[in-house]
Structure formats: C-alpha cells, structure tokens
Amino acid sequence: TFAAAADTSTDADFPTTNFGTSSGLNLDRNPRNRAYIRFAVEGLAGLPVTLAVLRLDVDTDQSAVGDDRCEVRTVAIRS
C-alpha cells in the first residue's frame, strides 16, 4: 500500500487559483475540474508492476446534474 505523497486540483473557472491548502479534491465536468494525486512508489527493487488499484472515497453532491463517473489516467514523471 502506498499513501499519496502529494495532491492538488484545478478549476477551469479559476485558472490562477492555488488550491494547495484545500482539505479535499473537487472533481466536476462543468466547469472542468481535475485532480492530480502523486504516489511515491518505492521498495519494488525493479520488479514489474502488474496491477494497481486506486481506491477513492467519494462524496457525491446529490444536487449535481449528470453521472458520478470519473476517468483515471496515469501521468509519467520524468526525472
């Protein structure tokens, strides 16, 4: 198990706002809000990763229009 090392979110309506001290990550499609979570994966000694499971606790806004689906993508960090 790897805990998140860092997280942040962005909001298309507030492109210059720093949400660094927010207590949660807000996701929405309209306006376009995105969340980013970084994990420091260590101790695998070069072993291949064959499966990764991401578990999120979701608090849905019952007044929101639309569905509660989300899309998860990987972002490679190059050093």
PDB file of N, CA, C and O in Angstrom:
ATOM      1  N   THR A   1       0.846  -1.182   0.000  1.00  0.00           N
ATOM      2  CA  THR A   1       0.000   0.000   0.000  1.00  0.00           C
ATOM      3  C   THR A   1       0.886   1.238   0.000  1.00  0.00           C
ATOM      4  O   THR A   1       1.841   1.319   0.777  1.00  0.00           O
ATOM      5  N   PHE A   2       0.552   2.190  -0.852  1.00  0.00           N
ATOM      6  CA  PHE A   2       1.286   3.444  -0.946  1.00  0.00           C
ATOM      7  C   PHE A   2       0.323   4.601  -0.691  1.00  0.00           C
ATOM      8  O   PHE A   2      -0.686   4.718  -1.376  1.00  0.00           O
ATOM      9  N   ALA A   3       0.646   5.415   0.272  1.00  0.00           N
ATOM     10  CA  ALA A   3      -0.169   6.603   0.545  1.00  0.00           C
ATOM     11  C   ALA A   3       0.179   7.683  -0.465  1.00  0.00           C
ATOM     12  O   ALA A   3       1.275   7.691  -1.037  1.00  0.00           O
ATOM     13  N   ALA A   4      -0.738   8.595  -0.684  1.00  0.00           N
ATOM     14  CA  ALA A   4      -0.480   9.709  -1.594  1.00  0.00           C
ATOM     15  C   ALA A   4       0.639  10.577  -1.031  1.00  0.00           C
ATOM     16  O   ALA A   4       0.644  10.911   0.152  1.00  0.00           O
ATOM     17  N   ALA A   5       1.578  10.938  -1.897  1.00  0.00           N
ATOM     18  CA  ALA A   5       2.685  11.807  -1.493  1.00  0.00           C
ATOM     19  C   ALA A   5       2.323  13.274  -1.672  1.00  0.00           C
ATOM     20  O   ALA A   5       2.817  14.142  -0.964  1.00  0.00           O
ATOM     21  N   ALA A   6       1.436  13.557  -2.630  1.00  0.00           N
ATOM     22  CA  ALA A   6       1.017  14.931  -2.897  1.00  0.00           C
ATOM     23  C   ALA A   6      -0.281  14.896  -3.693  1.00  0.00           C
ATOM     24  O   ALA A   6      -0.577  13.921  -4.379  1.00  0.00           O
ATOM     25  N   ASP A   7      -1.052  15.958  -3.571  1.00  0.00           N
ATOM     26  CA  ASP A   7      -2.267  16.066  -4.371  1.00  0.00           C
ATOM     27  C   ASP A   7      -2.603  17.526  -4.615  1.00  0.00           C
ATOM     28  O   ASP A   7      -2.164  18.403  -3.878  1.00  0.00           O
ATOM     29  N   THR A   8      -3.358  17.764  -5.658  1.00  0.00           N
ATOM     30  CA  THR A   8      -3.824  19.108  -5.977  1.00  0.00           C
ATOM     31  C   THR A   8      -5.008  18.992  -6.922  1.00  0.00           C
ATOM     32  O   THR A   8      -5.287  17.914  -7.455  1.00  0.00           O
ATOM     33  N   SER A   9      -5.705  20.075  -7.108  1.00  0.00           N
ATOM     34  CA  SER A   9      -6.797  20.092  -8.078  1.00  0.00           C
ATOM     35  C   SER A   9      -6.766  21.410  -8.833  1.00  0.00           C
ATOM     36  O   SER A   9      -6.161  22.385  -8.393  1.00  0.00           O
ATOM     37  N   THR A  10      -7.405  21.406  -9.985  1.00  0.00           N
ATOM     38  CA  THR A  10      -7.503  22.610 -10.807  1.00  0.00           C
ATOM     39  C   THR A  10      -8.967  22.859 -11.147  1.00  0.00           C
ATOM     40  O   THR A  10      -9.775  21.935 -11.187  1.00  0.00           O
ATOM     41  N   ASP A  11      -9.296  24.112 -11.385  1.00  0.00           N
ATOM     42  CA  ASP A  11     -10.660  24.517 -11.718  1.00  0.00           C
ATOM     43  C   ASP A  11     -10.586  25.440 -12.925  1.00  0.00           C
ATOM     44  O   ASP A  11      -9.917  26.475 -12.877  1.00  0.00           O
ATOM     45  N   ALA A  12     -11.258  25.083 -14.001  1.00  0.00           N
ATOM     46  CA  ALA A  12     -11.206  25.870 -15.242  1.00  0.00           C
ATOM     47  C   ALA A  12     -11.717  27.294 -15.042  1.00  0.00           C
ATOM     48  O   ALA A  12     -11.282  28.215 -15.732  1.00  0.00           O
ATOM     49  N   ASP A  13     -12.621  27.496 -14.075  1.00  0.00           N
ATOM     50  CA  ASP A  13     -13.143  28.841 -13.823  1.00  0.00           C
ATOM     51  C   ASP A  13     -12.162  29.723 -13.055  1.00  0.00           C
ATOM     52  O   ASP A  13     -12.313  30.939 -13.018  1.00  0.00           O
ATOM     53  N   PHE A  14     -11.187  29.107 -12.391  1.00  0.00           N
ATOM     54  CA  PHE A  14     -10.216  29.857 -11.585  1.00  0.00           C
ATOM     55  C   PHE A  14      -8.805  29.376 -11.929  1.00  0.00           C
ATOM     56  O   PHE A  14      -8.129  28.760 -11.106  1.00  0.00           O
ATOM     57  N   PRO A  15      -8.322  29.653 -13.131  1.00  0.00           N
ATOM     58  CA  PRO A  15      -7.053  29.086 -13.585  1.00  0.00           C
ATOM     59  C   PRO A  15      -5.817  29.558 -12.820  1.00  0.00           C
ATOM     60  O   PRO A  15      -4.790  28.886 -12.858  1.00  0.00           O
ATOM     61  N   THR A  16      -5.894  30.660 -12.115  1.00  0.00           N
ATOM     62  CA  THR A  16      -4.719  31.149 -11.383  1.00  0.00           C
ATOM     63  C   THR A  16      -4.815  30.903  -9.882  1.00  0.00           C
ATOM     64  O   THR A  16      -3.931  31.306  -9.136  1.00  0.00           O
ATOM     65  N   THR A  17      -5.869  30.231  -9.426  1.00  0.00           N
ATOM     66  CA  THR A  17      -6.057  29.984  -8.001  1.00  0.00           C
ATOM     67  C   THR A  17      -5.221  28.795  -7.540  1.00  0.00           C
ATOM     68  O   THR A  17      -5.183  27.763  -8.198  1.00  0.00           O
ATOM     69  N   ASN A  18      -4.563  28.946  -6.388  1.00  0.00           N
ATOM     70  CA  ASN A  18      -3.805  27.871  -5.770  1.00  0.00           C
ATOM     71  C   ASN A  18      -4.697  27.207  -4.725  1.00  0.00           C
ATOM     72  O   ASN A  18      -5.079  27.820  -3.742  1.00  0.00           O
ATOM     73  N   PHE A  19      -5.040  25.938  -4.952  1.00  0.00           N
ATOM     74  CA  PHE A  19      -5.890  25.201  -4.021  1.00  0.00           C
ATOM     75  C   PHE A  19      -5.058  24.351  -3.060  1.00  0.00           C
ATOM     76  O   PHE A  19      -5.555  23.385  -2.490  1.00  0.00           O
ATOM     77  N   GLY A  20      -3.809  24.723  -2.869  1.00  0.00           N
ATOM     78  CA  GLY A  20      -2.869  23.937  -2.080  1.00  0.00           C
ATOM     79  C   GLY A  20      -3.291  23.640  -0.657  1.00  0.00           C
ATOM     80  O   GLY A  20      -2.880  22.639  -0.101  1.00  0.00           O
ATOM     81  N   THR A  21      -4.098  24.484  -0.033  1.00  0.00           N
ATOM     82  CA  THR A  21      -4.490  24.237   1.353  1.00  0.00           C
ATOM     83  C   THR A  21      -5.893  23.657   1.480  1.00  0.00           C
ATOM     84  O   THR A  21      -6.403  23.495   2.575  1.00  0.00           O
ATOM     85  N   SER A  22      -6.524  23.321   0.375  1.00  0.00           N
ATOM     86  CA  SER A  22      -7.858  22.721   0.406  1.00  0.00           C
ATOM     87  C   SER A  22      -7.815  21.377   1.115  1.00  0.00           C
ATOM     88  O   SER A  22      -6.852  20.631   1.004  1.00  0.00           O
ATOM     89  N   SER A  23      -8.895  21.035   1.799  1.00  0.00           N
ATOM     90  CA  SER A  23      -8.925  19.761   2.520  1.00  0.00           C
ATOM     91  C   SER A  23      -9.429  18.616   1.647  1.00  0.00           C
ATOM     92  O   SER A  23      -9.410  17.466   2.063  1.00  0.00           O
ATOM     93  N   GLY A  24      -9.891  18.906   0.439  1.00  0.00           N
ATOM     94  CA  GLY A  24     -10.397  17.852  -0.444  1.00  0.00           C
ATOM     95  C   GLY A  24     -10.054  18.144  -1.892  1.00  0.00           C
ATOM     96  O   GLY A  24      -9.533  19.206  -2.229  1.00  0.00           O
ATOM     97  N   LEU A  25     -10.348  17.183  -2.741  1.00  0.00           N
ATOM     98  CA  LEU A  25     -10.141  17.343  -4.178  1.00  0.00           C
ATOM     99  C   LEU A  25     -11.516  17.380  -4.834  1.00  0.00           C
ATOM    100  O   LEU A  25     -12.306  16.453  -4.678  1.00  0.00           O
ATOM    101  N   ASN A  26     -11.807  18.449  -5.534  1.00  0.00           N
ATOM    102  CA  ASN A  26     -13.106  18.592  -6.179  1.00  0.00           C
ATOM    103  C   ASN A  26     -13.012  18.230  -7.649  1.00  0.00           C
ATOM    104  O   ASN A  26     -12.164  18.740  -8.369  1.00  0.00           O
ATOM    105  N   LEU A  27     -13.890  17.333  -8.072  1.00  0.00           N
ATOM    106  CA  LEU A  27     -13.931  16.901  -9.460  1.00  0.00           C
ATOM    107  C   LEU A  27     -15.300  17.216 -10.032  1.00  0.00           C
ATOM    108  O   LEU A  27     -16.312  17.037  -9.378  1.00  0.00           O
ATOM    109  N   ASP A  28     -15.304  17.680 -11.265  1.00  0.00           N
ATOM    110  CA  ASP A  28     -16.562  18.013 -11.924  1.00  0.00           C
ATOM    111  C   ASP A  28     -16.275  18.128 -13.405  1.00  0.00           C
ATOM    112  O   ASP A  28     -15.146  18.366 -13.818  1.00  0.00           O
ATOM    113  N   ARG A  29     -17.296  17.976 -14.205  1.00  0.00           N
ATOM    114  CA  ARG A  29     -17.115  18.120 -15.645  1.00  0.00           C
ATOM    115  C   ARG A  29     -17.480  19.515 -16.126  1.00  0.00           C
ATOM    116  O   ARG A  29     -17.066  19.928 -17.194  1.00  0.00           O
ATOM    117  N   ASN A  30     -18.281  20.233 -15.393  1.00  0.00           N
ATOM    118  CA  ASN A  30     -18.718  21.553 -15.847  1.00  0.00           C
ATOM    119  C   ASN A  30     -18.803  22.478 -14.654  1.00  0.00           C
ATOM    120  O   ASN A  30     -19.782  22.396 -13.911  1.00  0.00           O
ATOM    121  N   PRO A  31     -17.883  23.351 -14.363  1.00  0.00           N
ATOM    122  CA  PRO A  31     -16.678  23.621 -15.142  1.00  0.00           C
ATOM    123  C   PRO A  31     -15.695  22.469 -15.013  1.00  0.00           C
ATOM    124  O   PRO A  31     -15.800  21.656 -14.110  1.00  0.00           O
ATOM    125  N   ARG A  32     -14.745  22.447 -15.874  1.00  0.00           N
ATOM    126  CA  ARG A  32     -13.795  21.325 -15.914  1.00  0.00           C
ATOM    127  C   ARG A  32     -12.840  21.416 -14.726  1.00  0.00           C
ATOM    128  O   ARG A  32     -11.980  22.286 -14.672  1.00  0.00           O
ATOM    129  N   ASN A  33     -13.020  20.531 -13.784  1.00  0.00           N
ATOM    130  CA  ASN A  33     -12.141  20.431 -12.618  1.00  0.00           C
ATOM    131  C   ASN A  33     -11.386  19.117 -12.693  1.00  0.00           C
ATOM    132  O   ASN A  33     -11.979  18.081 -12.990  1.00  0.00           O
ATOM    133  N   ARG A  34     -10.112  19.166 -12.409  1.00  0.00           N
ATOM    134  CA  ARG A  34      -9.290  17.961 -12.427  1.00  0.00           C
ATOM    135  C   ARG A  34      -8.545  17.830 -11.107  1.00  0.00           C
ATOM    136  O   ARG A  34      -8.223  18.824 -10.470  1.00  0.00           O
ATOM    137  N   ALA A  35      -8.252  16.590 -10.743  1.00  0.00           N
ATOM    138  CA  ALA A  35      -7.465  16.323  -9.542  1.00  0.00           C
ATOM    139  C   ALA A  35      -6.241  15.516  -9.939  1.00  0.00           C
ATOM    140  O   ALA A  35      -6.294  14.689 -10.854  1.00  0.00           O
ATOM    141  N   TYR A  36      -5.150  15.775  -9.261  1.00  0.00           N
ATOM    142  CA  TYR A  36      -3.897  15.066  -9.504  1.00  0.00           C
ATOM    143  C   TYR A  36      -3.400  14.517  -8.168  1.00  0.00           C
ATOM    144  O   TYR A  36      -3.374  15.235  -7.175  1.00  0.00           O
ATOM    145  N   ILE A  37      -3.034  13.253  -8.167  1.00  0.00           N
ATOM    146  CA  ILE A  37      -2.518  12.607  -6.958  1.00  0.00           C
ATOM    147  C   ILE A  37      -1.196  11.937  -7.327  1.00  0.00           C
ATOM    148  O   ILE A  37      -1.120  11.208  -8.310  1.00  0.00           O
ATOM    149  N   ARG A  38      -0.160  12.214  -6.537  1.00  0.00           N
ATOM    150  CA  ARG A  38       1.150  11.617  -6.795  1.00  0.00           C
ATOM    151  C   ARG A  38       1.474  10.599  -5.698  1.00  0.00           C
ATOM    152  O   ARG A  38       1.238  10.855  -4.512  1.00  0.00           O
ATOM    153  N   PHE A  39       2.006   9.473  -6.122  1.00  0.00           N
ATOM    154  CA  PHE A  39       2.409   8.425  -5.195  1.00  0.00           C
ATOM    155  C   PHE A  39       3.908   8.194  -5.332  1.00  0.00           C
ATOM    156  O   PHE A  39       4.429   8.157  -6.438  1.00  0.00           O
ATOM    157  N   ALA A  40       4.578   8.048  -4.215  1.00  0.00           N
ATOM    158  CA  ALA A  40       5.999   7.713  -4.216  1.00  0.00           C
ATOM    159  C   ALA A  40       6.089   6.198  -4.076  1.00  0.00           C
ATOM    160  O   ALA A  40       5.968   5.648  -2.986  1.00  0.00           O
ATOM    161  N   VAL A  41       6.250   5.525  -5.196  1.00  0.00           N
ATOM    162  CA  VAL A  41       6.315   4.057  -5.203  1.00  0.00           C
ATOM    163  C   VAL A  41       7.768   3.651  -5.014  1.00  0.00           C
ATOM    164  O   VAL A  41       8.613   3.910  -5.865  1.00  0.00           O
ATOM    165  N   GLU A  42       8.044   3.025  -3.889  1.00  0.00           N
ATOM    166  CA  GLU A  42       9.411   2.649  -3.545  1.00  0.00           C
ATOM    167  C   GLU A  42       9.446   1.216  -3.026  1.00  0.00           C
ATOM    168  O   GLU A  42       8.425   0.675  -2.615  1.00  0.00           O
ATOM    169  N   GLY A  43      10.620   0.627  -3.062  1.00  0.00           N
ATOM    170  CA  GLY A  43      10.814  -0.684  -2.464  1.00  0.00           C
ATOM    171  C   GLY A  43      10.449  -1.854  -3.360  1.00  0.00           C
ATOM    172  O   GLY A  43      10.316  -2.973  -2.882  1.00  0.00           O
ATOM    173  N   LEU A  44      10.289  -1.626  -4.642  1.00  0.00           N
ATOM    174  CA  LEU A  44       9.944  -2.720  -5.547  1.00  0.00           C
ATOM    175  C   LEU A  44      11.171  -3.376  -6.166  1.00  0.00           C
ATOM    176  O   LEU A  44      11.049  -4.393  -6.837  1.00  0.00           O
ATOM    177  N   ALA A  45      12.328  -2.798  -5.973  1.00  0.00           N
ATOM    178  CA  ALA A  45      13.598  -3.346  -6.444  1.00  0.00           C
ATOM    179  C   ALA A  45      13.558  -3.787  -7.904  1.00  0.00           C
ATOM    180  O   ALA A  45      14.017  -4.862  -8.255  1.00  0.00           O
ATOM    181  N   GLY A  46      12.963  -2.972  -8.758  1.00  0.00           N
ATOM    182  CA  GLY A  46      12.934  -3.272 -10.184  1.00  0.00           C
ATOM    183  C   GLY A  46      11.889  -4.287 -10.611  1.00  0.00           C
ATOM    184  O   GLY A  46      11.838  -4.669 -11.773  1.00  0.00           O
ATOM    185  N   LEU A  47      11.061  -4.769  -9.690  1.00  0.00           N
ATOM    186  CA  LEU A  47      10.018  -5.737 -10.038  1.00  0.00           C
ATOM    187  C   LEU A  47       8.947  -5.062 -10.888  1.00  0.00           C
ATOM    188  O   LEU A  47       8.590  -3.913 -10.651  1.00  0.00           O
ATOM    189  N   PRO A  48       8.406  -5.760 -11.875  1.00  0.00           N
ATOM    190  CA  PRO A  48       7.370  -5.152 -12.707  1.00  0.00           C
ATOM    191  C   PRO A  48       6.055  -5.015 -11.932  1.00  0.00           C
ATOM    192  O   PRO A  48       5.727  -5.860 -11.109  1.00  0.00           O
ATOM    193  N   VAL A  49       5.335  -3.955 -12.194  1.00  0.00           N
ATOM    194  CA  VAL A  49       4.013  -3.743 -11.599  1.00  0.00           C
ATOM    195  C   VAL A  49       2.998  -4.325 -12.568  1.00  0.00           C
ATOM    196  O   VAL A  49       2.874  -3.891 -13.704  1.00  0.00           O
ATOM    197  N   THR A  50       2.250  -5.330 -12.131  1.00  0.00           N
ATOM    198  CA  THR A  50       1.267  -5.974 -12.995  1.00  0.00           C
ATOM    199  C   THR A  50      -0.165  -5.541 -12.684  1.00  0.00           C
ATOM    200  O   THR A  50      -1.059  -5.753 -13.492  1.00  0.00           O
ATOM    201  N   LEU A  51      -0.378  -4.932 -11.522  1.00  0.00           N
ATOM    202  CA  LEU A  51      -1.718  -4.489 -11.140  1.00  0.00           C
ATOM    203  C   LEU A  51      -1.602  -3.349 -10.148  1.00  0.00           C
ATOM    204  O   LEU A  51      -0.780  -3.391  -9.234  1.00  0.00           O
ATOM    205  N   ALA A  52      -2.411  -2.334 -10.348  1.00  0.00           N
ATOM    206  CA  ALA A  52      -2.501  -1.227  -9.386  1.00  0.00           C
ATOM    207  C   ALA A  52      -3.972  -0.937  -9.154  1.00  0.00           C
ATOM    208  O   ALA A  52      -4.763  -0.890 -10.087  1.00  0.00           O
ATOM    209  N   VAL A  53      -4.357  -0.769  -7.903  1.00  0.00           N
ATOM    210  CA  VAL A  53      -5.741  -0.485  -7.543  1.00  0.00           C
ATOM    211  C   VAL A  53      -5.782   0.869  -6.850  1.00  0.00           C
ATOM    212  O   VAL A  53      -5.040   1.097  -5.889  1.00  0.00           O
ATOM    213  N   LEU A  54      -6.618   1.757  -7.337  1.00  0.00           N
ATOM    214  CA  LEU A  54      -6.800   3.079  -6.736  1.00  0.00           C
ATOM    215  C   LEU A  54      -8.166   3.108  -6.074  1.00  0.00           C
ATOM    216  O   LEU A  54      -9.186   2.931  -6.732  1.00  0.00           O
ATOM    217  N   ARG A  55      -8.180   3.311  -4.767  1.00  0.00           N
ATOM    218  CA  ARG A  55      -9.442   3.387  -4.028  1.00  0.00           C
ATOM    219  C   ARG A  55      -9.659   4.822  -3.592  1.00  0.00           C
ATOM    220  O   ARG A  55      -8.798   5.429  -2.958  1.00  0.00           O
ATOM    221  N   LEU A  56     -10.823   5.363  -3.929  1.00  0.00           N
ATOM    222  CA  LEU A  56     -11.176   6.735  -3.578  1.00  0.00           C
ATOM    223  C   LEU A  56     -12.469   6.739  -2.789  1.00  0.00           C
ATOM    224  O   LEU A  56     -13.408   6.015  -3.122  1.00  0.00           O
ATOM    225  N   ASP A  57     -12.529   7.553  -1.744  1.00  0.00           N
ATOM    226  CA  ASP A  57     -13.781   7.793  -1.035  1.00  0.00           C
ATOM    227  C   ASP A  57     -14.467   8.950  -1.731  1.00  0.00           C
ATOM    228  O   ASP A  57     -13.889  10.027  -1.875  1.00  0.00           O
ATOM    229  N   VAL A  58     -15.702   8.745  -2.164  1.00  0.00           N
ATOM    230  CA  VAL A  58     -16.408   9.741  -2.954  1.00  0.00           C
ATOM    231  C   VAL A  58     -17.611  10.259  -2.182  1.00  0.00           C
ATOM    232  O   VAL A  58     -18.400   9.482  -1.666  1.00  0.00           O
ATOM    233  N   ASP A  59     -17.718  11.566  -2.103  1.00  0.00           N
ATOM    234  CA  ASP A  59     -18.875  12.225  -1.503  1.00  0.00           C
ATOM    235  C   ASP A  59     -19.597  12.923  -2.636  1.00  0.00           C
ATOM    236  O   ASP A  59     -19.163  13.965  -3.108  1.00  0.00           O
ATOM    237  N   THR A  60     -20.669  12.333  -3.116  1.00  0.00           N
ATOM    238  CA  THR A  60     -21.365  12.899  -4.268  1.00  0.00           C
ATOM    239  C   THR A  60     -22.323  14.001  -3.837  1.00  0.00           C
ATOM    240  O   THR A  60     -22.948  13.928  -2.791  1.00  0.00           O
ATOM    241  N   ASP A  61     -22.419  15.012  -4.663  1.00  0.00           N
ATOM    242  CA  ASP A  61     -23.361  16.105  -4.459  1.00  0.00           C
ATOM    243  C   ASP A  61     -24.676  15.676  -5.090  1.00  0.00           C
ATOM    244  O   ASP A  61     -24.798  15.593  -6.305  1.00  0.00           O
ATOM    245  N   GLN A  62     -25.654  15.395  -4.267  1.00  0.00           N
ATOM    246  CA  GLN A  62     -26.933  14.887  -4.772  1.00  0.00           C
ATOM    247  C   GLN A  62     -27.662  15.884  -5.655  1.00  0.00           C
ATOM    248  O   GLN A  62     -28.533  15.517  -6.427  1.00  0.00           O
ATOM    249  N   SER A  63     -27.325  17.168  -5.558  1.00  0.00           N
ATOM    250  CA  SER A  63     -27.986  18.175  -6.387  1.00  0.00           C
ATOM    251  C   SER A  63     -27.313  18.322  -7.748  1.00  0.00           C
ATOM    252  O   SER A  63     -27.806  19.030  -8.611  1.00  0.00           O
ATOM    253  N   ALA A  64     -26.174  17.663  -7.945  1.00  0.00           N
ATOM    254  CA  ALA A  64     -25.447  17.786  -9.203  1.00  0.00           C
ATOM    255  C   ALA A  64     -26.190  17.082 -10.326  1.00  0.00           C
ATOM    256  O   ALA A  64     -26.799  16.048 -10.141  1.00  0.00           O
ATOM    257  N   VAL A  65     -26.115  17.672 -11.502  1.00  0.00           N
ATOM    258  CA  VAL A  65     -26.734  17.083 -12.678  1.00  0.00           C
ATOM    259  C   VAL A  65     -25.694  16.217 -13.375  1.00  0.00           C
ATOM    260  O   VAL A  65     -24.540  16.592 -13.504  1.00  0.00           O
ATOM    261  N   GLY A  66     -26.089  15.048 -13.813  1.00  0.00           N
ATOM    262  CA  GLY A  66     -25.160  14.182 -14.537  1.00  0.00           C
ATOM    263  C   GLY A  66     -24.870  12.922 -13.760  1.00  0.00           C
ATOM    264  O   GLY A  66     -25.567  12.562 -12.820  1.00  0.00           O
ATOM    265  N   ASP A  67     -23.824  12.251 -14.150  1.00  0.00           N
ATOM    266  CA  ASP A  67     -23.471  10.988 -13.502  1.00  0.00           C
ATOM    267  C   ASP A  67     -22.243  11.162 -12.622  1.00  0.00           C
ATOM    268  O   ASP A  67     -21.644  12.209 -12.565  1.00  0.00           O
ATOM    269  N   ASP A  68     -21.898  10.097 -11.937  1.00  0.00           N
ATOM    270  CA  ASP A  68     -20.779  10.136 -10.993  1.00  0.00           C
ATOM    271  C   ASP A  68     -19.566   9.380 -11.512  1.00  0.00           C
ATOM    272  O   ASP A  68     -18.737   8.940 -10.742  1.00  0.00           O
ATOM    273  N   ARG A  69     -19.456   9.226 -12.827  1.00  0.00           N
ATOM    274  CA  ARG A  69     -18.306   8.530 -13.381  1.00  0.00           C
ATOM    275  C   ARG A  69     -17.076   9.429 -13.349  1.00  0.00           C
ATOM    276  O   ARG A  69     -17.181  10.639 -13.365  1.00  0.00           O
ATOM    277  N   CYS A  70     -15.932   8.797 -13.322  1.00  0.00           N
ATOM    278  CA  CYS A  70     -14.693   9.557 -13.433  1.00  0.00           C
ATOM    279  C   CYS A  70     -13.735   8.796 -14.342  1.00  0.00           C
ATOM    280  O   CYS A  70     -13.923   7.609 -14.604  1.00  0.00           O
ATOM    281  N   GLU A  71     -12.744   9.476 -14.797  1.00  0.00           N
ATOM    282  CA  GLU A  71     -11.743   8.879 -15.664  1.00  0.00           C
ATOM    283  C   GLU A  71     -10.397   8.983 -14.973  1.00  0.00           C
ATOM    284  O   GLU A  71     -10.035  10.052 -14.478  1.00  0.00           O
ATOM    285  N   VAL A  72      -9.674   7.885 -14.911  1.00  0.00           N
ATOM    286  CA  VAL A  72      -8.372   7.857 -14.252  1.00  0.00           C
ATOM    287  C   VAL A  72      -7.320   7.610 -15.318  1.00  0.00           C
ATOM    288  O   VAL A  72      -7.435   6.687 -16.113  1.00  0.00           O
ATOM    289  N   ARG A  73      -6.300   8.447 -15.309  1.00  0.00           N
ATOM    290  CA  ARG A  73      -5.195   8.315 -16.256  1.00  0.00           C
ATOM    291  C   ARG A  73      -3.872   8.363 -15.503  1.00  0.00           C
ATOM    292  O   ARG A  73      -3.779   8.969 -14.456  1.00  0.00           O
ATOM    293  N   THR A  74      -2.875   7.768 -16.082  1.00  0.00           N
ATOM    294  CA  THR A  74      -1.536   7.854 -15.498  1.00  0.00           C
ATOM    295  C   THR A  74      -0.790   9.024 -16.125  1.00  0.00           C
ATOM    296  O   THR A  74      -1.027   9.380 -17.284  1.00  0.00           O
ATOM    297  N   VAL A  75       0.065   9.630 -15.342  1.00  0.00           N
ATOM    298  CA  VAL A  75       0.933  10.700 -15.823  1.00  0.00           C
ATOM    299  C   VAL A  75       2.351  10.320 -15.423  1.00  0.00           C
ATOM    300  O   VAL A  75       2.644  10.179 -14.234  1.00  0.00           O
ATOM    301  N   ALA A  76       3.196  10.142 -16.394  1.00  0.00           N
ATOM    302  CA  ALA A  76       4.579   9.776 -16.107  1.00  0.00           C
ATOM    303  C   ALA A  76       5.384  11.015 -15.746  1.00  0.00           C
ATOM    304  O   ALA A  76       5.263  12.039 -16.384  1.00  0.00           O
ATOM    305  N   ILE A  77       6.163  10.900 -14.705  1.00  0.00           N
ATOM    306  CA  ILE A  77       7.049  11.980 -14.292  1.00  0.00           C
ATOM    307  C   ILE A  77       8.457  11.586 -14.707  1.00  0.00           C
ATOM    308  O   ILE A  77       8.964  10.548 -14.310  1.00  0.00           O
ATOM    309  N   ARG A  78       9.062  12.410 -15.502  1.00  0.00           N
ATOM    310  CA  ARG A  78      10.419  12.115 -15.980  1.00  0.00           C
ATOM    311  C   ARG A  78      11.426  12.926 -15.151  1.00  0.00           C
ATOM    312  O   ARG A  78      11.267  14.107 -14.951  1.00  0.00           O
ATOM    313  N   SER A  79      12.445  12.246 -14.655  1.00  0.00           N
ATOM    314  CA  SER A  79      13.435  12.964 -13.857  1.00  0.00           C
ATOM    315  C   SER A  79      14.644  13.329 -14.671  1.00  0.00           C
ATOM    316  O   SER A  79      14.891  12.910 -15.718  1.00  0.00           O
TER     317      SER A  79
END
